[in-house]
Amino acid sequence: MSEIKYKRVLLKLSGEMLGGQEKRGIDISVLDEISNQIKRMLEAKAEMAIVIGAGNFWRGKKEDEIERTTSDYIGMLGTTMNGLALQSRLQKNGIDAILQTAIKMEPVAEQFSRRRAVEYLEQGKVVIFGSGTGNPYFTTDTAAALRAAEINADAILVGKTIDGVYSDDPKINSAAIKYDNITYQDILNRDLKVMDLTAISLCKENNIPLVVFALQEPENIIKAIKGEKIGTLVN
């Protein structure tokens, strides 16, 4: 395999991605496919951290039914469930993985520690960050940008169900234009739905590029770390 461009990366996954076609619950075959791609990355000597959303368990603020702060904490628990499931499948496939959570949940997972996380990455272990930032009113997009900055990631890989950043939702608007390259400022100015605005601002401030691509294509994660032209590069 040719030399990789991004040695230490953070992979941002949506919870719906883990739910497979139903976008609900956990599809073990999806976990195994992700595990296979991660294994290839580790073989290429990349270092991998992961943040997962919780949309397959809990979606939306639901403020009419459940108070916002409580709803957000339910979502944080959902990200931890996804993290546990992925950790289990990674380990079953021979990959050493550690789950760290922003909220203290021993003995379920370690509490987040930047120092230990970096040590694990340097040892070739996959580090999964659960429970978002540990605070309500912040999304897992923001958690991904924050953790990427803390571990000095070379890039954030954003695995989606579409193949990049578009001017509009291509599933709704067939005339939407795909961008091969776009700046953080353009995303902010145009209010494009790549990640939330707090996350984009954090990436811009810390000069962390985003590679947005379709996760369903088995080779895309490998292509992303090698710096090949896939999806959309945001910098």
PDB file of C-alpha atoms in Angstrom:
ATOM      1  CA  MET A   1       0.000   0.000   0.000  1.00  0.00           C
ATOM      2  CA  SER A   2       1.269   3.442  -0.873  1.00  0.00           C
ATOM      3  CA  GLU A   3       2.166   5.935   1.851  1.00  0.00           C
ATOM      4  CA  ILE A   4      -0.745   7.354   3.808  1.00  0.00           C
ATOM      5  CA  LYS A   5      -1.413  11.093   3.931  1.00  0.00           C
ATOM      6  CA  TYR A   6      -3.281  11.200   7.241  1.00  0.00           C
ATOM      7  CA  LYS A   7      -1.643   9.130   9.988  1.00  0.00           C
ATOM      8  CA  ARG A   8      -3.963   9.932  12.884  1.00  0.00           C
ATOM      9  CA  VAL A   9      -7.624  10.298  11.982  1.00  0.00           C
ATOM     10  CA  LEU A  10     -10.962  10.563  13.707  1.00  0.00           C
ATOM     11  CA  LEU A  11     -13.836   8.758  11.978  1.00  0.00           C
ATOM     12  CA  LYS A  12     -17.264  10.316  12.520  1.00  0.00           C
ATOM     13  CA  LEU A  13     -20.127   7.867  12.008  1.00  0.00           C
ATOM     14  CA  SER A  14     -23.843   8.542  12.157  1.00  0.00           C
ATOM     15  CA  GLY A  15     -25.927   6.303  14.376  1.00  0.00           C
ATOM     16  CA  GLU A  16     -28.261   5.646  11.436  1.00  0.00           C
ATOM     17  CA  MET A  17     -25.300   4.126   9.564  1.00  0.00           C
ATOM     18  CA  LEU A  18     -25.034   1.404  12.209  1.00  0.00           C
ATOM     19  CA  GLY A  19     -28.730   0.648  11.819  1.00  0.00           C
ATOM     20  CA  GLY A  20     -28.294  -0.592   8.254  1.00  0.00           C
ATOM     21  CA  GLN A  21     -31.180  -0.227   5.812  1.00  0.00           C
ATOM     22  CA  GLU A  22     -33.703   0.194   8.612  1.00  0.00           C
ATOM     23  CA  LYS A  23     -31.568   2.935  10.230  1.00  0.00           C
ATOM     24  CA  ARG A  24     -32.717   1.611  13.587  1.00  0.00           C
ATOM     25  CA  GLY A  25     -31.061  -0.594  16.171  1.00  0.00           C
ATOM     26  CA  ILE A  26     -27.701  -2.179  15.301  1.00  0.00           C
ATOM     27  CA  ASP A  27     -26.940  -4.167  12.147  1.00  0.00           C
ATOM     28  CA  ILE A  28     -24.064  -6.535  12.963  1.00  0.00           C
ATOM     29  CA  SER A  29     -23.107  -6.857   9.286  1.00  0.00           C
ATOM     30  CA  VAL A  30     -22.512  -3.081   9.169  1.00  0.00           C
ATOM     31  CA  LEU A  31     -20.299  -3.285  12.260  1.00  0.00           C
ATOM     32  CA  ASP A  32     -18.295  -6.077  10.644  1.00  0.00           C
ATOM     33  CA  GLU A  33     -17.843  -4.114   7.401  1.00  0.00           C
ATOM     34  CA  ILE A  34     -16.621  -1.101   9.375  1.00  0.00           C
ATOM     35  CA  SER A  35     -14.306  -3.405  11.345  1.00  0.00           C
ATOM     36  CA  ASN A  36     -12.823  -4.787   8.126  1.00  0.00           C
ATOM     37  CA  GLN A  37     -12.093  -1.288   6.831  1.00  0.00           C
ATOM     38  CA  ILE A  38     -10.559  -0.234  10.146  1.00  0.00           C
ATOM     39  CA  LYS A  39      -8.372  -3.341  10.170  1.00  0.00           C
ATOM     40  CA  ARG A  40      -6.961  -2.361   6.783  1.00  0.00           C
ATOM     41  CA  MET A  41      -6.274   1.146   8.075  1.00  0.00           C
ATOM     42  CA  LEU A  42      -4.370  -0.193  11.047  1.00  0.00           C
ATOM     43  CA  GLU A  43      -2.367  -2.464   8.734  1.00  0.00           C
ATOM     44  CA  ALA A  44      -1.419   0.695   6.822  1.00  0.00           C
ATOM     45  CA  LYS A  45      -0.105   2.104  10.155  1.00  0.00           C
ATOM     46  CA  ALA A  46      -2.861   4.682  10.559  1.00  0.00           C
ATOM     47  CA  GLU A  47      -4.099   5.596  14.040  1.00  0.00           C
ATOM     48  CA  MET A  48      -7.878   5.563  14.467  1.00  0.00           C
ATOM     49  CA  ALA A  49     -10.308   7.245  16.835  1.00  0.00           C
ATOM     50  CA  ILE A  50     -14.095   7.113  16.376  1.00  0.00           C
ATOM     51  CA  VAL A  51     -17.139   9.142  17.395  1.00  0.00           C
ATOM     52  CA  ILE A  52     -20.614   7.719  16.724  1.00  0.00           C
ATOM     53  CA  GLY A  53     -23.989   9.418  16.843  1.00  0.00           C
ATOM     54  CA  ALA A  54     -27.144   7.909  18.308  1.00  0.00           C
ATOM     55  CA  GLY A  55     -29.763   8.481  15.610  1.00  0.00           C
ATOM     56  CA  ASN A  56     -30.505   4.758  15.406  1.00  0.00           C
ATOM     57  CA  PHE A  57     -31.746   4.922  19.010  1.00  0.00           C
ATOM     58  CA  TRP A  58     -32.699   8.532  19.685  1.00  0.00           C
ATOM     59  CA  ARG A  59     -33.334  11.349  17.241  1.00  0.00           C
ATOM     60  CA  GLY A  60     -34.438  14.934  17.721  1.00  0.00           C
ATOM     61  CA  LYS A  61     -34.901  17.214  20.679  1.00  0.00           C
ATOM     62  CA  LYS A  62     -38.402  15.933  21.523  1.00  0.00           C
ATOM     63  CA  GLU A  63     -38.895  19.049  23.633  1.00  0.00           C
ATOM     64  CA  ASP A  64     -42.675  18.700  23.455  1.00  0.00           C
ATOM     65  CA  GLU A  65     -42.462  15.331  25.197  1.00  0.00           C
ATOM     66  CA  ILE A  66     -39.171  15.275  27.114  1.00  0.00           C
ATOM     67  CA  GLU A  67     -37.237  18.245  28.479  1.00  0.00           C
ATOM     68  CA  ARG A  68     -34.251  19.116  26.245  1.00  0.00           C
ATOM     69  CA  THR A  69     -31.467  18.428  28.734  1.00  0.00           C
ATOM     70  CA  THR A  70     -32.903  15.017  29.604  1.00  0.00           C
ATOM     71  CA  SER A  71     -33.365  14.238  25.917  1.00  0.00           C
ATOM     72  CA  ASP A  72     -29.732  15.072  25.232  1.00  0.00           C
ATOM     73  CA  TYR A  73     -28.554  12.792  28.029  1.00  0.00           C
ATOM     74  CA  ILE A  74     -30.636   9.967  26.555  1.00  0.00           C
ATOM     75  CA  GLY A  75     -28.805  10.586  23.278  1.00  0.00           C
ATOM     76  CA  MET A  76     -25.466  10.423  25.077  1.00  0.00           C
ATOM     77  CA  LEU A  77     -26.401   7.008  26.453  1.00  0.00           C
ATOM     78  CA  GLY A  78     -27.316   5.955  22.914  1.00  0.00           C
ATOM     79  CA  THR A  79     -23.840   6.867  21.644  1.00  0.00           C
ATOM     80  CA  THR A  80     -22.360   4.750  24.430  1.00  0.00           C
ATOM     81  CA  MET A  81     -24.481   1.758  23.419  1.00  0.00           C
ATOM     82  CA  ASN A  82     -23.250   2.126  19.845  1.00  0.00           C
ATOM     83  CA  GLY A  83     -19.689   2.450  21.110  1.00  0.00           C
ATOM     84  CA  LEU A  84     -19.986  -0.741  23.149  1.00  0.00           C
ATOM     85  CA  ALA A  85     -21.375  -2.636  20.168  1.00  0.00           C
ATOM     86  CA  LEU A  86     -18.588  -1.454  17.864  1.00  0.00           C
ATOM     87  CA  GLN A  87     -15.933  -2.162  20.487  1.00  0.00           C
ATOM     88  CA  SER A  88     -17.253  -5.719  20.855  1.00  0.00           C
ATOM     89  CA  ARG A  89     -17.213  -6.414  17.104  1.00  0.00           C
ATOM     90  CA  LEU A  90     -13.762  -4.873  16.679  1.00  0.00           C
ATOM     91  CA  GLN A  91     -12.419  -7.116  19.437  1.00  0.00           C
ATOM     92  CA  LYS A  92     -14.145 -10.154  17.922  1.00  0.00           C
ATOM     93  CA  ASN A  93     -12.369  -9.355  14.654  1.00  0.00           C
ATOM     94  CA  GLY A  94      -8.988  -9.187  16.362  1.00  0.00           C
ATOM     95  CA  ILE A  95      -8.741  -5.416  16.796  1.00  0.00           C
ATOM     96  CA  ASP A  96      -7.857  -3.982  20.202  1.00  0.00           C
ATOM     97  CA  ALA A  97     -10.397  -1.237  20.992  1.00  0.00           C
ATOM     98  CA  ILE A  98     -10.989   1.029  23.974  1.00  0.00           C
ATOM     99  CA  LEU A  99     -14.226   2.855  24.757  1.00  0.00           C
ATOM    100  CA  GLN A 100     -13.877   6.137  26.636  1.00  0.00           C
ATOM    101  CA  THR A 101     -16.894   8.169  27.719  1.00  0.00           C
ATOM    102  CA  ALA A 102     -17.230  11.823  28.659  1.00  0.00           C
ATOM    103  CA  ILE A 103     -19.625  10.831  31.463  1.00  0.00           C
ATOM    104  CA  LYS A 104     -18.266   8.527  34.153  1.00  0.00           C
ATOM    105  CA  MET A 105     -19.728   5.057  33.481  1.00  0.00           C
ATOM    106  CA  GLU A 106     -17.357   2.609  35.120  1.00  0.00           C
ATOM    107  CA  PRO A 107     -17.331  -0.377  34.764  1.00  0.00           C
ATOM    108  CA  VAL A 108     -18.992   0.062  31.334  1.00  0.00           C
ATOM    109  CA  ALA A 109     -16.155   2.173  29.915  1.00  0.00           C
ATOM    110  CA  GLU A 110     -13.165   4.278  30.840  1.00  0.00           C
ATOM    111  CA  GLN A 111     -13.712   7.946  31.562  1.00  0.00           C
ATOM    112  CA  PHE A 112     -12.237  10.163  28.861  1.00  0.00           C
ATOM    113  CA  SER A 113      -8.576  11.042  29.311  1.00  0.00           C
ATOM    114  CA  ARG A 114      -6.691  12.790  26.553  1.00  0.00           C
ATOM    115  CA  ARG A 115      -3.353  11.441  27.759  1.00  0.00           C
ATOM    116  CA  ARG A 116      -4.521   7.820  27.870  1.00  0.00           C
ATOM    117  CA  ALA A 117      -6.334   8.165  24.535  1.00  0.00           C
ATOM    118  CA  VAL A 118      -3.155   9.345  22.809  1.00  0.00           C
ATOM    119  CA  GLU A 119      -1.165   6.540  24.435  1.00  0.00           C
ATOM    120  CA  TYR A 120      -3.664   3.969  23.158  1.00  0.00           C
ATOM    121  CA  LEU A 121      -3.511   5.407  19.639  1.00  0.00           C
ATOM    122  CA  GLU A 122       0.288   5.273  19.669  1.00  0.00           C
ATOM    123  CA  GLN A 123       0.012   1.608  20.714  1.00  0.00           C
ATOM    124  CA  GLY A 124      -2.105   0.847  17.643  1.00  0.00           C
ATOM    125  CA  LYS A 125      -5.411   0.567  19.510  1.00  0.00           C
ATOM    126  CA  VAL A 126      -8.688   1.999  18.263  1.00  0.00           C
ATOM    127  CA  VAL A 127     -10.202   4.557  20.647  1.00  0.00           C
ATOM    128  CA  ILE A 128     -13.982   5.073  20.601  1.00  0.00           C
ATOM    129  CA  PHE A 129     -15.274   8.247  22.248  1.00  0.00           C
ATOM    130  CA  GLY A 130     -18.785   7.904  23.672  1.00  0.00           C
ATOM    131  CA  SER A 131     -21.395  10.156  25.317  1.00  0.00           C
ATOM    132  CA  GLY A 132     -20.597  13.186  23.170  1.00  0.00           C
ATOM    133  CA  THR A 133     -18.973  16.051  25.042  1.00  0.00           C
ATOM    134  CA  GLY A 134     -20.728  15.033  28.257  1.00  0.00           C
ATOM    135  CA  ASN A 135     -22.839  18.182  28.124  1.00  0.00           C
ATOM    136  CA  PRO A 136     -26.358  18.818  26.797  1.00  0.00           C
ATOM    137  CA  TYR A 137     -26.903  21.230  23.891  1.00  0.00           C
ATOM    138  CA  PHE A 138     -23.841  19.897  22.040  1.00  0.00           C
ATOM    139  CA  THR A 139     -24.033  17.376  19.203  1.00  0.00           C
ATOM    140  CA  THR A 140     -21.748  14.457  18.375  1.00  0.00           C
ATOM    141  CA  ASP A 141     -20.488  16.598  15.462  1.00  0.00           C
ATOM    142  CA  THR A 142     -19.102  19.012  18.022  1.00  0.00           C
ATOM    143  CA  ALA A 143     -17.775  16.090  20.078  1.00  0.00           C
ATOM    144  CA  ALA A 144     -15.936  14.778  16.998  1.00  0.00           C
ATOM    145  CA  ALA A 145     -14.335  18.162  16.288  1.00  0.00           C
ATOM    146  CA  LEU A 146     -13.394  18.627  19.946  1.00  0.00           C
ATOM    147  CA  ARG A 147     -11.835  15.174  20.342  1.00  0.00           C
ATOM    148  CA  ALA A 148     -10.010  15.519  17.016  1.00  0.00           C
ATOM    149  CA  ALA A 149      -8.451  18.762  18.232  1.00  0.00           C
ATOM    150  CA  GLU A 150      -7.547  17.225  21.608  1.00  0.00           C
ATOM    151  CA  ILE A 151      -5.768  14.212  20.098  1.00  0.00           C
ATOM    152  CA  ASN A 152      -4.119  16.319  17.353  1.00  0.00           C
ATOM    153  CA  ALA A 153      -5.808  14.388  14.562  1.00  0.00           C
ATOM    154  CA  ASP A 154      -4.549  14.986  11.037  1.00  0.00           C
ATOM    155  CA  ALA A 155      -8.090  14.837   9.631  1.00  0.00           C
ATOM    156  CA  ILE A 156     -11.699  13.990  10.399  1.00  0.00           C
ATOM    157  CA  LEU A 157     -13.250  11.385   8.113  1.00  0.00           C
ATOM    158  CA  VAL A 158     -17.007  11.934   7.871  1.00  0.00           C
ATOM    159  CA  GLY A 159     -18.703   8.765   6.650  1.00  0.00           C
ATOM    160  CA  LYS A 160     -22.157   9.472   5.227  1.00  0.00           C
ATOM    161  CA  THR A 161     -24.849   7.811   3.147  1.00  0.00           C
ATOM    162  CA  ILE A 162     -24.145  10.318   0.327  1.00  0.00           C
ATOM    163  CA  ASP A 163     -20.835  10.760  -1.475  1.00  0.00           C
ATOM    164  CA  GLY A 164     -19.806  14.249  -0.426  1.00  0.00           C
ATOM    165  CA  VAL A 165     -20.947  17.798   0.222  1.00  0.00           C
ATOM    166  CA  TYR A 166     -23.725  19.184  -1.988  1.00  0.00           C
ATOM    167  CA  SER A 167     -25.328  22.597  -2.426  1.00  0.00           C
ATOM    168  CA  ASP A 168     -28.604  20.997  -1.302  1.00  0.00           C
ATOM    169  CA  ASP A 169     -29.888  17.589  -0.260  1.00  0.00           C
ATOM    170  CA  PRO A 170     -29.347  15.455  -3.395  1.00  0.00           C
ATOM    171  CA  LYS A 171     -31.985  12.984  -2.216  1.00  0.00           C
ATOM    172  CA  ILE A 172     -34.574  15.762  -2.492  1.00  0.00           C
ATOM    173  CA  ASN A 173     -33.102  18.101  -5.108  1.00  0.00           C
ATOM    174  CA  SER A 174     -31.716  16.346  -8.201  1.00  0.00           C
ATOM    175  CA  ALA A 175     -30.151  19.643  -9.324  1.00  0.00           C
ATOM    176  CA  ALA A 176     -27.936  19.843  -6.212  1.00  0.00           C
ATOM    177  CA  ILE A 177     -24.274  20.458  -7.053  1.00  0.00           C
ATOM    178  CA  LYS A 178     -21.513  18.347  -5.537  1.00  0.00           C
ATOM    179  CA  TYR A 179     -18.336  20.103  -4.358  1.00  0.00           C
ATOM    180  CA  ASP A 180     -14.969  18.382  -4.745  1.00  0.00           C
ATOM    181  CA  ASN A 181     -13.310  21.019  -2.545  1.00  0.00           C
ATOM    182  CA  ILE A 182     -14.843  23.664  -0.320  1.00  0.00           C
ATOM    183  CA  THR A 183     -13.641  25.899   2.499  1.00  0.00           C
ATOM    184  CA  TYR A 184     -14.936  26.037   6.050  1.00  0.00           C
ATOM    185  CA  GLN A 185     -15.914  29.644   5.470  1.00  0.00           C
ATOM    186  CA  ASP A 186     -18.021  28.714   2.437  1.00  0.00           C
ATOM    187  CA  ILE A 187     -19.833  26.103   4.520  1.00  0.00           C
ATOM    188  CA  LEU A 188     -20.498  28.667   7.234  1.00  0.00           C
ATOM    189  CA  ASN A 189     -21.603  31.319   4.736  1.00  0.00           C
ATOM    190  CA  ARG A 190     -23.904  28.978   2.827  1.00  0.00           C
ATOM    191  CA  ASP A 191     -25.145  27.129   5.924  1.00  0.00           C
ATOM    192  CA  LEU A 192     -24.437  23.751   4.312  1.00  0.00           C
ATOM    193  CA  LYS A 193     -25.415  20.753   6.411  1.00  0.00           C
ATOM    194  CA  VAL A 194     -22.059  19.001   6.667  1.00  0.00           C
ATOM    195  CA  MET A 195     -21.595  19.173  10.426  1.00  0.00           C
ATOM    196  CA  ASP A 196     -23.142  21.633  12.848  1.00  0.00           C
ATOM    197  CA  LEU A 197     -21.783  25.171  12.891  1.00  0.00           C
ATOM    198  CA  THR A 198     -19.961  24.758  16.211  1.00  0.00           C
ATOM    199  CA  ALA A 199     -18.093  21.737  14.840  1.00  0.00           C
ATOM    200  CA  ILE A 200     -17.173  23.528  11.600  1.00  0.00           C
ATOM    201  CA  SER A 201     -15.921  26.543  13.570  1.00  0.00           C
ATOM    202  CA  LEU A 202     -13.773  24.272  15.764  1.00  0.00           C
ATOM    203  CA  CYS A 203     -12.275  22.570  12.704  1.00  0.00           C
ATOM    204  CA  LYS A 204     -11.594  25.917  11.051  1.00  0.00           C
ATOM    205  CA  GLU A 205      -9.934  27.324  14.175  1.00  0.00           C
ATOM    206  CA  ASN A 206      -7.724  24.253  14.577  1.00  0.00           C
ATOM    207  CA  ASN A 207      -6.997  23.693  10.859  1.00  0.00           C
ATOM    208  CA  ILE A 208      -8.394  20.161  10.814  1.00  0.00           C
ATOM    209  CA  PRO A 209      -9.433  19.078   7.301  1.00  0.00           C
ATOM    210  CA  LEU A 210     -12.647  17.132   6.771  1.00  0.00           C
ATOM    211  CA  VAL A 211     -12.977  14.363   4.218  1.00  0.00           C
ATOM    212  CA  VAL A 212     -16.678  13.741   3.554  1.00  0.00           C
ATOM    213  CA  PHE A 213     -17.435  10.526   1.663  1.00  0.00           C
ATOM    214  CA  ALA A 214     -19.855   7.625   1.199  1.00  0.00           C
ATOM    215  CA  LEU A 215     -19.044   4.981   3.791  1.00  0.00           C
ATOM    216  CA  GLN A 216     -20.863   2.204   1.898  1.00  0.00           C
ATOM    217  CA  GLU A 217     -18.052   2.006  -0.654  1.00  0.00           C
ATOM    218  CA  PRO A 218     -15.643  -0.509   0.961  1.00  0.00           C
ATOM    219  CA  GLU A 219     -12.442   1.133  -0.322  1.00  0.00           C
ATOM    220  CA  ASN A 220     -13.287   4.709   0.631  1.00  0.00           C
ATOM    221  CA  ILE A 221     -11.746   4.831   4.108  1.00  0.00           C
ATOM    222  CA  ILE A 222      -8.450   3.539   2.752  1.00  0.00           C
ATOM    223  CA  LYS A 223      -8.599   6.005  -0.145  1.00  0.00           C
ATOM    224  CA  ALA A 224      -9.341   8.802   2.319  1.00  0.00           C
ATOM    225  CA  ILE A 225      -6.275   8.219   4.499  1.00  0.00           C
ATOM    226  CA  LYS A 226      -4.103   7.976   1.378  1.00  0.00           C
ATOM    227  CA  GLY A 227      -5.347  11.390   0.271  1.00  0.00           C
ATOM    228  CA  GLU A 228      -6.963  10.106  -2.916  1.00  0.00           C
ATOM    229  CA  LYS A 229      -9.694  12.171  -4.501  1.00  0.00           C
ATOM    230  CA  ILE A 230     -12.984  10.926  -3.083  1.00  0.00           C
ATOM    231  CA  GLY A 231     -16.046  12.726  -1.789  1.00  0.00           C
ATOM    232  CA  THR A 232     -15.388  16.303  -0.700  1.00  0.00           C
ATOM    233  CA  LEU A 233     -12.340  17.823   0.982  1.00  0.00           C
ATOM    234  CA  VAL A 234     -13.140  20.662   3.380  1.00  0.00           C
ATOM    235  CA  ASN A 235     -10.233  22.831   4.553  1.00  0.00           C
TER     236      ASN A 235
END
